[in-house]
CSV table of N, CA and C in Angstrom, one decimal:
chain,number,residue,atom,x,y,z
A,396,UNK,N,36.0,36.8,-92.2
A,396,UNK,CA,35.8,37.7,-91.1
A,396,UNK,C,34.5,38.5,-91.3
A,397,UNK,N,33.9,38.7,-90.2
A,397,UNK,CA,32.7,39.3,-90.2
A,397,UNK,C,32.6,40.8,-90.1
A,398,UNK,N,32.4,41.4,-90.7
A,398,UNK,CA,32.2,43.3,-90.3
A,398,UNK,C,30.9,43.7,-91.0
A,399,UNK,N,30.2,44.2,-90.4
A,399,UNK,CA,28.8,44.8,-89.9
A,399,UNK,C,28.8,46.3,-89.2
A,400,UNK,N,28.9,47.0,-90.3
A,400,UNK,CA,28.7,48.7,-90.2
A,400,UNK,C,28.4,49.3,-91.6
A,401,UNK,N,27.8,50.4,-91.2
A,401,UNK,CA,27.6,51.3,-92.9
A,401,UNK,C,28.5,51.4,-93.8
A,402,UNK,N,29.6,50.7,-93.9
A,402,UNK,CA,31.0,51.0,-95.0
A,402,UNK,C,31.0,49.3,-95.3
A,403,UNK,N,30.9,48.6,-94.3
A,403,UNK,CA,31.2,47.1,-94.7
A,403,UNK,C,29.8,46.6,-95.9
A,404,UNK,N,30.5,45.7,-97.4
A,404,UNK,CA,29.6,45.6,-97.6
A,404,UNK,C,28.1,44.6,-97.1
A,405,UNK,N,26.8,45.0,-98.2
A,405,UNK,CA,25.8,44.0,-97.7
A,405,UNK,C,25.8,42.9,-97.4
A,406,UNK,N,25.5,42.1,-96.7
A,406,UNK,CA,24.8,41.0,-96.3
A,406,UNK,C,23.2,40.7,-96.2
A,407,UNK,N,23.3,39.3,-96.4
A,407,UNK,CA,22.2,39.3,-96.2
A,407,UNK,C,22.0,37.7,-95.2
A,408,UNK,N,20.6,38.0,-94.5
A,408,UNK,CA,20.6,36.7,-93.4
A,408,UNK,C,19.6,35.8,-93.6
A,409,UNK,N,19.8,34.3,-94.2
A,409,UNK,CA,18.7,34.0,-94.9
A,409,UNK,C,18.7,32.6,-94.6
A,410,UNK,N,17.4,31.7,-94.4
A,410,UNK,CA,17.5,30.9,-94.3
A,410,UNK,C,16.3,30.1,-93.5
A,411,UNK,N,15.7,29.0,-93.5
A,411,UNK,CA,14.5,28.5,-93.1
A,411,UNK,C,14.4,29.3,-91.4
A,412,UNK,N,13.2,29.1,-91.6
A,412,UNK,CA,12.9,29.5,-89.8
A,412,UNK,C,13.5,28.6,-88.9
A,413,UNK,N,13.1,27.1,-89.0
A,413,UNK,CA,13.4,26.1,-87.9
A,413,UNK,C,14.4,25.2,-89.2
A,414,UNK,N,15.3,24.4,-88.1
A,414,UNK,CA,15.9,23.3,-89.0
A,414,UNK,C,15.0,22.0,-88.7
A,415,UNK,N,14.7,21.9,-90.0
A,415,UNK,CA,13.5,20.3,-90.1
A,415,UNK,C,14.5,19.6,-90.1
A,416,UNK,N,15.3,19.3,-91.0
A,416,UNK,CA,16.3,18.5,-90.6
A,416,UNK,C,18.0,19.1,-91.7
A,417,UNK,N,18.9,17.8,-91.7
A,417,UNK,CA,19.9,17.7,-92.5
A,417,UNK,C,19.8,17.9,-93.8
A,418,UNK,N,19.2,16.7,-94.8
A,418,UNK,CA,19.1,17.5,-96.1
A,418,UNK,C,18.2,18.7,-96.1
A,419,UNK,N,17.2,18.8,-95.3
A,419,UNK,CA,16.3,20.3,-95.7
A,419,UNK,C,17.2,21.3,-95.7
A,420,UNK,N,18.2,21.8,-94.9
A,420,UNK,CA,19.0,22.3,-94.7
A,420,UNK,C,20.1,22.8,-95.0
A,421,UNK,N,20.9,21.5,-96.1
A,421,UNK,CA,21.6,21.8,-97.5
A,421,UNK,C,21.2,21.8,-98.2
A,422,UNK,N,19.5,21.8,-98.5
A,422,UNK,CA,19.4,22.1,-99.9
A,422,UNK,C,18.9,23.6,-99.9
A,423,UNK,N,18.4,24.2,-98.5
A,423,UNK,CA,18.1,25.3,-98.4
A,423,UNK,C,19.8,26.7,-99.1
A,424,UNK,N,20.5,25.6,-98.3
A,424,UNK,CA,22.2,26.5,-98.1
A,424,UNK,C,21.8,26.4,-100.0
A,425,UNK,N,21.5,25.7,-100.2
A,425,UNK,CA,22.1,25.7,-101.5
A,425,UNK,C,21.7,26.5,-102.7
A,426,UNK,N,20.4,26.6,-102.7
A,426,UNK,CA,19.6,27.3,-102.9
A,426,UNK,C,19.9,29.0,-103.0
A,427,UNK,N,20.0,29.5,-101.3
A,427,UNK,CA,20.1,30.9,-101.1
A,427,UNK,C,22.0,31.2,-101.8
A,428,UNK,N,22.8,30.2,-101.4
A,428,UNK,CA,23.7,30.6,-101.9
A,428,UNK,C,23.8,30.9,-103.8
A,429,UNK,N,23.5,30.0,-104.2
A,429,UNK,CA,23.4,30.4,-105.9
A,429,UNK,C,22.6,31.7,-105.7
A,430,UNK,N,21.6,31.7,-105.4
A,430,UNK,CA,21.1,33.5,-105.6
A,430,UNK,C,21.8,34.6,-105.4
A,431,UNK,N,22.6,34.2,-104.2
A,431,UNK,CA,23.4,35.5,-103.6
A,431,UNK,C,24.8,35.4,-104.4
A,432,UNK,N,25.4,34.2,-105.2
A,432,UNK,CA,26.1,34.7,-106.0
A,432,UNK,C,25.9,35.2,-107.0
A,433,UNK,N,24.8,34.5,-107.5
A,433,UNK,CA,24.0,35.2,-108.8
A,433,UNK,C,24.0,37.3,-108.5
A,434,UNK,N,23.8,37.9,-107.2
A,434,UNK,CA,23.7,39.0,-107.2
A,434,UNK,C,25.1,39.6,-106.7
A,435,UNK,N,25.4,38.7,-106.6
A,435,UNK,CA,26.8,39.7,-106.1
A,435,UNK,C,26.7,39.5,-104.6
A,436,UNK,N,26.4,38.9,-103.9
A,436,UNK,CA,25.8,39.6,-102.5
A,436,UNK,C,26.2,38.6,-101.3
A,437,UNK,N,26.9,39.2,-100.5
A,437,UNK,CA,27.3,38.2,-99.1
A,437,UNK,C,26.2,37.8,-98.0
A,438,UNK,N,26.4,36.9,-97.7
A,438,UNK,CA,25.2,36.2,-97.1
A,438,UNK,C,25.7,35.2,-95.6
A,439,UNK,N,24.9,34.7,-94.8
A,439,UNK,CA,25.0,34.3,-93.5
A,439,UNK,C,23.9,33.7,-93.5
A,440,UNK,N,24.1,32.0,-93.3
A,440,UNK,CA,23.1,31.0,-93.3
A,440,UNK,C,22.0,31.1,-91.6
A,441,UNK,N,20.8,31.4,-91.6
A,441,UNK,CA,20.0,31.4,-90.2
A,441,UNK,C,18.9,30.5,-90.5
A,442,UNK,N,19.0,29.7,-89.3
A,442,UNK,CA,17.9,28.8,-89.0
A,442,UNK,C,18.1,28.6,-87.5
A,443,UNK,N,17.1,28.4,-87.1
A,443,UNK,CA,16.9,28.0,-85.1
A,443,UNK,C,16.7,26.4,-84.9
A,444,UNK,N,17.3,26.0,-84.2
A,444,UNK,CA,17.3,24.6,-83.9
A,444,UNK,C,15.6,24.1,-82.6
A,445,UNK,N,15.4,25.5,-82.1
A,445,UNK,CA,14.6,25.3,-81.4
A,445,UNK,C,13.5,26.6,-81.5
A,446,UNK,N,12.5,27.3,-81.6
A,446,UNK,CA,11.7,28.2,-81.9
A,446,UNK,C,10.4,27.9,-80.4
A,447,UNK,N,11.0,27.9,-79.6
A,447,UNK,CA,10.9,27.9,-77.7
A,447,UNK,C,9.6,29.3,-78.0
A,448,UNK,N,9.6,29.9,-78.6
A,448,UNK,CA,8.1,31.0,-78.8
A,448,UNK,C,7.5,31.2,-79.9
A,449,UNK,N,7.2,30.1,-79.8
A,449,UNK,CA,5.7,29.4,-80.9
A,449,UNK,C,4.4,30.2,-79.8
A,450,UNK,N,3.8,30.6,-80.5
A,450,UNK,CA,2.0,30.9,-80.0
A,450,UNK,C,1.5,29.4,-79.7
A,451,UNK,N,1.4,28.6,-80.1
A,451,UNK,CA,1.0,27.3,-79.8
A,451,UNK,C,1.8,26.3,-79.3
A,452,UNK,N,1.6,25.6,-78.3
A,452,UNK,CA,2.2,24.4,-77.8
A,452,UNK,C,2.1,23.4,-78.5
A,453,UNK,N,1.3,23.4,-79.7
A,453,UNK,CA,1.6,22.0,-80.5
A,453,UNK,C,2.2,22.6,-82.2
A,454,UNK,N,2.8,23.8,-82.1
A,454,UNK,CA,3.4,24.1,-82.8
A,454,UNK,C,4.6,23.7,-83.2
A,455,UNK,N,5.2,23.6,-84.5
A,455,UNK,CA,6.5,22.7,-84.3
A,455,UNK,C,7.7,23.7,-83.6
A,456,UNK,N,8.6,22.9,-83.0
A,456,UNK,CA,9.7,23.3,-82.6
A,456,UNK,C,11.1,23.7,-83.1
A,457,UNK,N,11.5,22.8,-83.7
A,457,UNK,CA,12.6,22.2,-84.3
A,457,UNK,C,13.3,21.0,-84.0
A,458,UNK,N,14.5,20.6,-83.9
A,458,UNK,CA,15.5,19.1,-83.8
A,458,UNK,C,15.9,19.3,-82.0
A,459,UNK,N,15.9,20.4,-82.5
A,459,UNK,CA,17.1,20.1,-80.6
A,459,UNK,C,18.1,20.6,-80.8
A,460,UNK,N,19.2,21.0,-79.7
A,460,UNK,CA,20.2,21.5,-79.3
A,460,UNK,C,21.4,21.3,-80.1
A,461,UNK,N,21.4,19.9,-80.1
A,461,UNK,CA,22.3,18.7,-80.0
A,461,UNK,C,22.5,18.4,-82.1
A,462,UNK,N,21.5,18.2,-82.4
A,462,UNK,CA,21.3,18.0,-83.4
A,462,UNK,C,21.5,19.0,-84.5
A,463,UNK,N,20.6,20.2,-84.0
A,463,UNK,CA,20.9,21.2,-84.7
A,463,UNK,C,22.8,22.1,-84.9
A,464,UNK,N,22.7,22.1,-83.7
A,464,UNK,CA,24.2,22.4,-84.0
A,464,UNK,C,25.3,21.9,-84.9
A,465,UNK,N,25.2,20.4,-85.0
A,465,UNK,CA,25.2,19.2,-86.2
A,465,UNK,C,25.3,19.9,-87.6
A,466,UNK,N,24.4,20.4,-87.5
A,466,UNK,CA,23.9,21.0,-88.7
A,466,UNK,C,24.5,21.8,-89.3
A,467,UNK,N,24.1,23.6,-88.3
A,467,UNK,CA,24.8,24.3,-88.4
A,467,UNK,C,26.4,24.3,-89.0
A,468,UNK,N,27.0,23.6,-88.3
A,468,UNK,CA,28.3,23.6,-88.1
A,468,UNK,C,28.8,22.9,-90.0
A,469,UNK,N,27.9,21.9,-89.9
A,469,UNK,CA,28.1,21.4,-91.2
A,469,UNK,C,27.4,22.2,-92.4
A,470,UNK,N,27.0,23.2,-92.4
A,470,UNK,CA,26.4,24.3,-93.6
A,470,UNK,C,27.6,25.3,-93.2
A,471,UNK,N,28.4,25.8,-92.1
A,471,UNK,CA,29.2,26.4,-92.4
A,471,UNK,C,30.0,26.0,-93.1
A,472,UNK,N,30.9,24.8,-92.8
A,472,UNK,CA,32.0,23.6,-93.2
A,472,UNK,C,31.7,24.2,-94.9
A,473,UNK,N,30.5,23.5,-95.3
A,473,UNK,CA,30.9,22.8,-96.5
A,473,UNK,C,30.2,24.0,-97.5
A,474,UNK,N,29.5,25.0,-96.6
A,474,UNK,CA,29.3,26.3,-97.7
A,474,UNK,C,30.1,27.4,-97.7
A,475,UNK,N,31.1,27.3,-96.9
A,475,UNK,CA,32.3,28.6,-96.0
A,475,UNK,C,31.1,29.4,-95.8
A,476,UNK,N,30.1,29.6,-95.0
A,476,UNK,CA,29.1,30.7,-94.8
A,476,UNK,C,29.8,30.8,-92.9
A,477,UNK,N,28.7,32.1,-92.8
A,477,UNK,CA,28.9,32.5,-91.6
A,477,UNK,C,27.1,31.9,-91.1
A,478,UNK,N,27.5,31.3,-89.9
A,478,UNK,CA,25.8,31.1,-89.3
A,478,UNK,C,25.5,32.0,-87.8
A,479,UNK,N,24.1,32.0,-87.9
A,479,UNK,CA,23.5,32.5,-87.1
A,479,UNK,C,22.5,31.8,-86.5
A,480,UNK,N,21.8,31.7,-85.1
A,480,UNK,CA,20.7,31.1,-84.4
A,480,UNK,C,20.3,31.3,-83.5
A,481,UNK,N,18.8,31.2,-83.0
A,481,UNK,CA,18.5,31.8,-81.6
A,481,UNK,C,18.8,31.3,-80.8
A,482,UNK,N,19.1,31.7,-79.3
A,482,UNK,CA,19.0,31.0,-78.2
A,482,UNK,C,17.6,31.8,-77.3
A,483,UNK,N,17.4,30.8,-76.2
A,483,UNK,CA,15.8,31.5,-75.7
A,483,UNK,C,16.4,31.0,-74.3
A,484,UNK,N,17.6,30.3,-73.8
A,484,UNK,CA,17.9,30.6,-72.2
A,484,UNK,C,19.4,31.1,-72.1
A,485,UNK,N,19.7,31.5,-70.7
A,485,UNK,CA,21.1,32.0,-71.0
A,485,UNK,C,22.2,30.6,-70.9
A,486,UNK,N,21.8,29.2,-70.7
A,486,UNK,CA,22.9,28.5,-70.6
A,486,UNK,C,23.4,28.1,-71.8
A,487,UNK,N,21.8,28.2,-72.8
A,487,UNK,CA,22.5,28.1,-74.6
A,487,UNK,C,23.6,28.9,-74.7
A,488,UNK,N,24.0,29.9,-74.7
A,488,UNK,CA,25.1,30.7,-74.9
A,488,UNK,C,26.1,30.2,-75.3
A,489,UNK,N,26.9,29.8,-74.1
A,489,UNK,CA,28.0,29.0,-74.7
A,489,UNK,C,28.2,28.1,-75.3
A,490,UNK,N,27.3,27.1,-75.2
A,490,UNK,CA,27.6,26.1,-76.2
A,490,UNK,C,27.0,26.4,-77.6
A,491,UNK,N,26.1,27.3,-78.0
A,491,UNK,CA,26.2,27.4,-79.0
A,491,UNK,C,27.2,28.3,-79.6
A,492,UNK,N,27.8,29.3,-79.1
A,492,UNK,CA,29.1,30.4,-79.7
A,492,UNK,C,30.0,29.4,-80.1
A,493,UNK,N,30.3,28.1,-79.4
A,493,UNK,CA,31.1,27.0,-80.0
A,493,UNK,C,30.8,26.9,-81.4
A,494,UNK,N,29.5,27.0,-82.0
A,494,UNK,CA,29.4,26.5,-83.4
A,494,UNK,C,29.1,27.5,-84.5
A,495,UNK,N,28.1,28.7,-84.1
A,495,UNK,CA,27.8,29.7,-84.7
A,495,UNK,C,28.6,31.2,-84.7
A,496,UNK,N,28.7,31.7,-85.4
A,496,UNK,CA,29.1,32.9,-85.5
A,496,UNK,C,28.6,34.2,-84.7
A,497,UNK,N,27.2,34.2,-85.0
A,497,UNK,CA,26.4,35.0,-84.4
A,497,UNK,C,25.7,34.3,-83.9
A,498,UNK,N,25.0,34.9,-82.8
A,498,UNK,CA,23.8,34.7,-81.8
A,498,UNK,C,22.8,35.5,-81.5
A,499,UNK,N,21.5,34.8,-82.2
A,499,UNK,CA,20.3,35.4,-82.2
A,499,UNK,C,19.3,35.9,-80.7
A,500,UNK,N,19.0,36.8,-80.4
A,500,UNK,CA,18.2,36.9,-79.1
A,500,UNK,C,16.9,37.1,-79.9
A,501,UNK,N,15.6,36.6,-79.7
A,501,UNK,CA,14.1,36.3,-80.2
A,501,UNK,C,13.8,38.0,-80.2
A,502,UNK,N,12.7,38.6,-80.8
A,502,UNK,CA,12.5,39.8,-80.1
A,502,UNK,C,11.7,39.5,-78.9
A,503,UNK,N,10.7,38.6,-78.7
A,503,UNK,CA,9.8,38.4,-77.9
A,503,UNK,C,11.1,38.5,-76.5
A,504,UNK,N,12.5,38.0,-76.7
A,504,UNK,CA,13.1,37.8,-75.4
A,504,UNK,C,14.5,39.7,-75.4
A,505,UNK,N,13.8,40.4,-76.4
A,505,UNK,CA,14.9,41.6,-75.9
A,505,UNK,C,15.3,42.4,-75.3
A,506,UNK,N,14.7,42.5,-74.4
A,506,UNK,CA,14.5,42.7,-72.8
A,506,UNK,C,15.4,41.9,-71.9
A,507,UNK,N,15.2,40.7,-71.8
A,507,UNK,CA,15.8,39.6,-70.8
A,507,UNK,C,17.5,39.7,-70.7
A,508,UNK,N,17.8,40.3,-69.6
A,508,UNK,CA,19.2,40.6,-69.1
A,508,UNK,C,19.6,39.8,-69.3
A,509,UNK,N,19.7,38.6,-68.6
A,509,UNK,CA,20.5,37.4,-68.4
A,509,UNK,C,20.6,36.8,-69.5
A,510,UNK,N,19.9,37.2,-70.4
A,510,UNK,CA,19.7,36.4,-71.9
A,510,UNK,C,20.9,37.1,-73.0
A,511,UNK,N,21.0,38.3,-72.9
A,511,UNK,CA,22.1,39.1,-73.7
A,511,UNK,C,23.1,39.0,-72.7
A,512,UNK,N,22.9,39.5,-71.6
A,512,UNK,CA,24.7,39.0,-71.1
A,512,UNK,C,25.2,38.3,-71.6
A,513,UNK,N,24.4,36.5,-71.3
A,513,UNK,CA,25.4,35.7,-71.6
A,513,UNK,C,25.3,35.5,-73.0
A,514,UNK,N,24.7,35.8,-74.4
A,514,UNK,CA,24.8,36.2,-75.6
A,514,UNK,C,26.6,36.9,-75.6
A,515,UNK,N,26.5,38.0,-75.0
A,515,UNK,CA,27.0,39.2,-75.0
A,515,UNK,C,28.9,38.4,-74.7
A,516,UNK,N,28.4,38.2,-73.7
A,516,UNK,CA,30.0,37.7,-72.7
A,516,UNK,C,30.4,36.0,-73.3
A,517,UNK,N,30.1,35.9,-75.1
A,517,UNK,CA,30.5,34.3,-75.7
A,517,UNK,C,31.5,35.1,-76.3
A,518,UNK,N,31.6,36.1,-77.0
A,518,UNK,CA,32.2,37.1,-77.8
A,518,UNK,C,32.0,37.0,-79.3
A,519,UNK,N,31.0,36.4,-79.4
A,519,UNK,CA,30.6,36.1,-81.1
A,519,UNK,C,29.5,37.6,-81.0
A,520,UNK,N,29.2,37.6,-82.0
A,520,UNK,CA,28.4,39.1,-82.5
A,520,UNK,C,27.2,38.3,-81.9
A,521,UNK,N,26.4,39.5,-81.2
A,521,UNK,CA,25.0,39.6,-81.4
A,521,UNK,C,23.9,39.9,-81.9
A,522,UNK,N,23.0,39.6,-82.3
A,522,UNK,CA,21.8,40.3,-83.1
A,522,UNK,C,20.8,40.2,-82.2
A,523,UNK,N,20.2,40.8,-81.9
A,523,UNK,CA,19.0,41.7,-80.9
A,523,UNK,C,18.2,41.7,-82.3
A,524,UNK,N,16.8,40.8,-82.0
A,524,UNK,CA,15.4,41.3,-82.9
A,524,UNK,C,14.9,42.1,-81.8
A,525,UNK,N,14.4,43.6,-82.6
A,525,UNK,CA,13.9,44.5,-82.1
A,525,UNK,C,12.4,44.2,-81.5
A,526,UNK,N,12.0,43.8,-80.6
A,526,UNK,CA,10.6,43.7,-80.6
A,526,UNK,C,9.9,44.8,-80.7
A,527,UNK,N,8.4,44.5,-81.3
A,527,UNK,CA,8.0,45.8,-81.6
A,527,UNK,C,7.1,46.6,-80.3
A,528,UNK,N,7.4,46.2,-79.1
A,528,UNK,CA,6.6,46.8,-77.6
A,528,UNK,C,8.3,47.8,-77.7
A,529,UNK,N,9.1,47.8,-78.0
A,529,UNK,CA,10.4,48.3,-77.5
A,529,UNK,C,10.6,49.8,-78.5
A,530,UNK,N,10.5,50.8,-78.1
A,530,UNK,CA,10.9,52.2,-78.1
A,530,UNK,C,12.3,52.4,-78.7
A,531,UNK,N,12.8,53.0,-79.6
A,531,UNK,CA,13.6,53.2,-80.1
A,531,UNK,C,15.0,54.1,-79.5
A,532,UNK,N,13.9,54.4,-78.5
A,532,UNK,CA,15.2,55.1,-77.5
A,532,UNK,C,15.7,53.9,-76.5
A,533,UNK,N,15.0,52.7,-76.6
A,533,UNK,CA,15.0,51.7,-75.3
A,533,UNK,C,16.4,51.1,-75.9
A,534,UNK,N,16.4,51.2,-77.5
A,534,UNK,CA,17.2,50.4,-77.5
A,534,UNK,C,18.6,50.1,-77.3
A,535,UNK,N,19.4,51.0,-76.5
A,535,UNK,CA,20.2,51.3,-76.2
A,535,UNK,C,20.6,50.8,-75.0
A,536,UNK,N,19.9,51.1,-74.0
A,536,UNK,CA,19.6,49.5,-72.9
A,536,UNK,C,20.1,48.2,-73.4
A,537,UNK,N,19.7,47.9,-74.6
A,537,UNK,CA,19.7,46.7,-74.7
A,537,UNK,C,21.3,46.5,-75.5
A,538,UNK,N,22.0,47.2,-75.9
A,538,UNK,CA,23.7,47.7,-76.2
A,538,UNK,C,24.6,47.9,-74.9
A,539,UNK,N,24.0,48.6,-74.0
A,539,UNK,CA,24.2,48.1,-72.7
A,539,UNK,C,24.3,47.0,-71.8
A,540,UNK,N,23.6,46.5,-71.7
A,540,UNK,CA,23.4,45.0,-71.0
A,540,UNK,C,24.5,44.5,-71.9
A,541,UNK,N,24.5,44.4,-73.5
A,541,UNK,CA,25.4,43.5,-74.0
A,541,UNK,C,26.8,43.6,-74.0
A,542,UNK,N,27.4,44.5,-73.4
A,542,UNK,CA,28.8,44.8,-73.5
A,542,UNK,C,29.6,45.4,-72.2
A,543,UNK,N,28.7,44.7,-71.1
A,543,UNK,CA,28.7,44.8,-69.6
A,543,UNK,C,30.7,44.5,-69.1
């Protein structure tokens, strides 16, 4: 079970930016996990299947939807981890809460209503990256939208 507040212990969220593929992926899991038992420390596997806000159009992306979830699902399975990933439209939503635990919103998209709703209304935890145009009073708007 997942709990995320000032009394629950640390976590930590770790894990390649984009999924290159399958083995890159368990050797990544495998990797962060020895560390974090080496320290004592709870952890949650993140990688994005798709990285849709790249500065460059010939930037890499990642695998896809389809594939990545593959993935995911299988680094939870066989590491008992909790995963996390972005989504960048609101129809990802549901089908990715099917696989992941949490659901990442980009900062570049923390703003976008339709984006956290349907984040918000899968019922898996959300993580909101703070973008840094966004006011620390704003952010609360954005706790709003998600629990509509």
């Amino acid at each position: 079970m997942l709990n995320f507040n000032n009394q629950a212990p640390l976590k930590v969220i770790a894990g390649p930016c984009q999924i290159e593929s399958e083995s890159h992926a368990v050797m990544m899991a495998e990797i962060i996990q020895g560390i974090c038992e080496d320290v004592g420390v709870r952890w949650v596997y993140k990688s994005s299947f798709d990285k849709a806000n790249r500065s460059s159009i010939t930037s890499a992306r990642g695998i896809g939807i389809d594939e990545g979830l593959k993935i995911l699902q299988k680094i939870n399975k066989d590491f008992s981890v909790p995963t996390i990933t972005d989504i960048h439209e609101p129809h990802q939503a549901a089908t990715v809460a099917q696989v992941v635990d949490i659901i990442q919103i980009p900062a570049f998209l923390c703003r976008q209503t339709d984006l956290i709703v349907a984040a918000g209304e899968t019922g898996c935890w959300v993580n909101v990256k703070k973008g840094q145009f966004l006011s620390y009073q704003e952010v609360k708007n954005i706790k709003n939208k998600s629990t509509n």
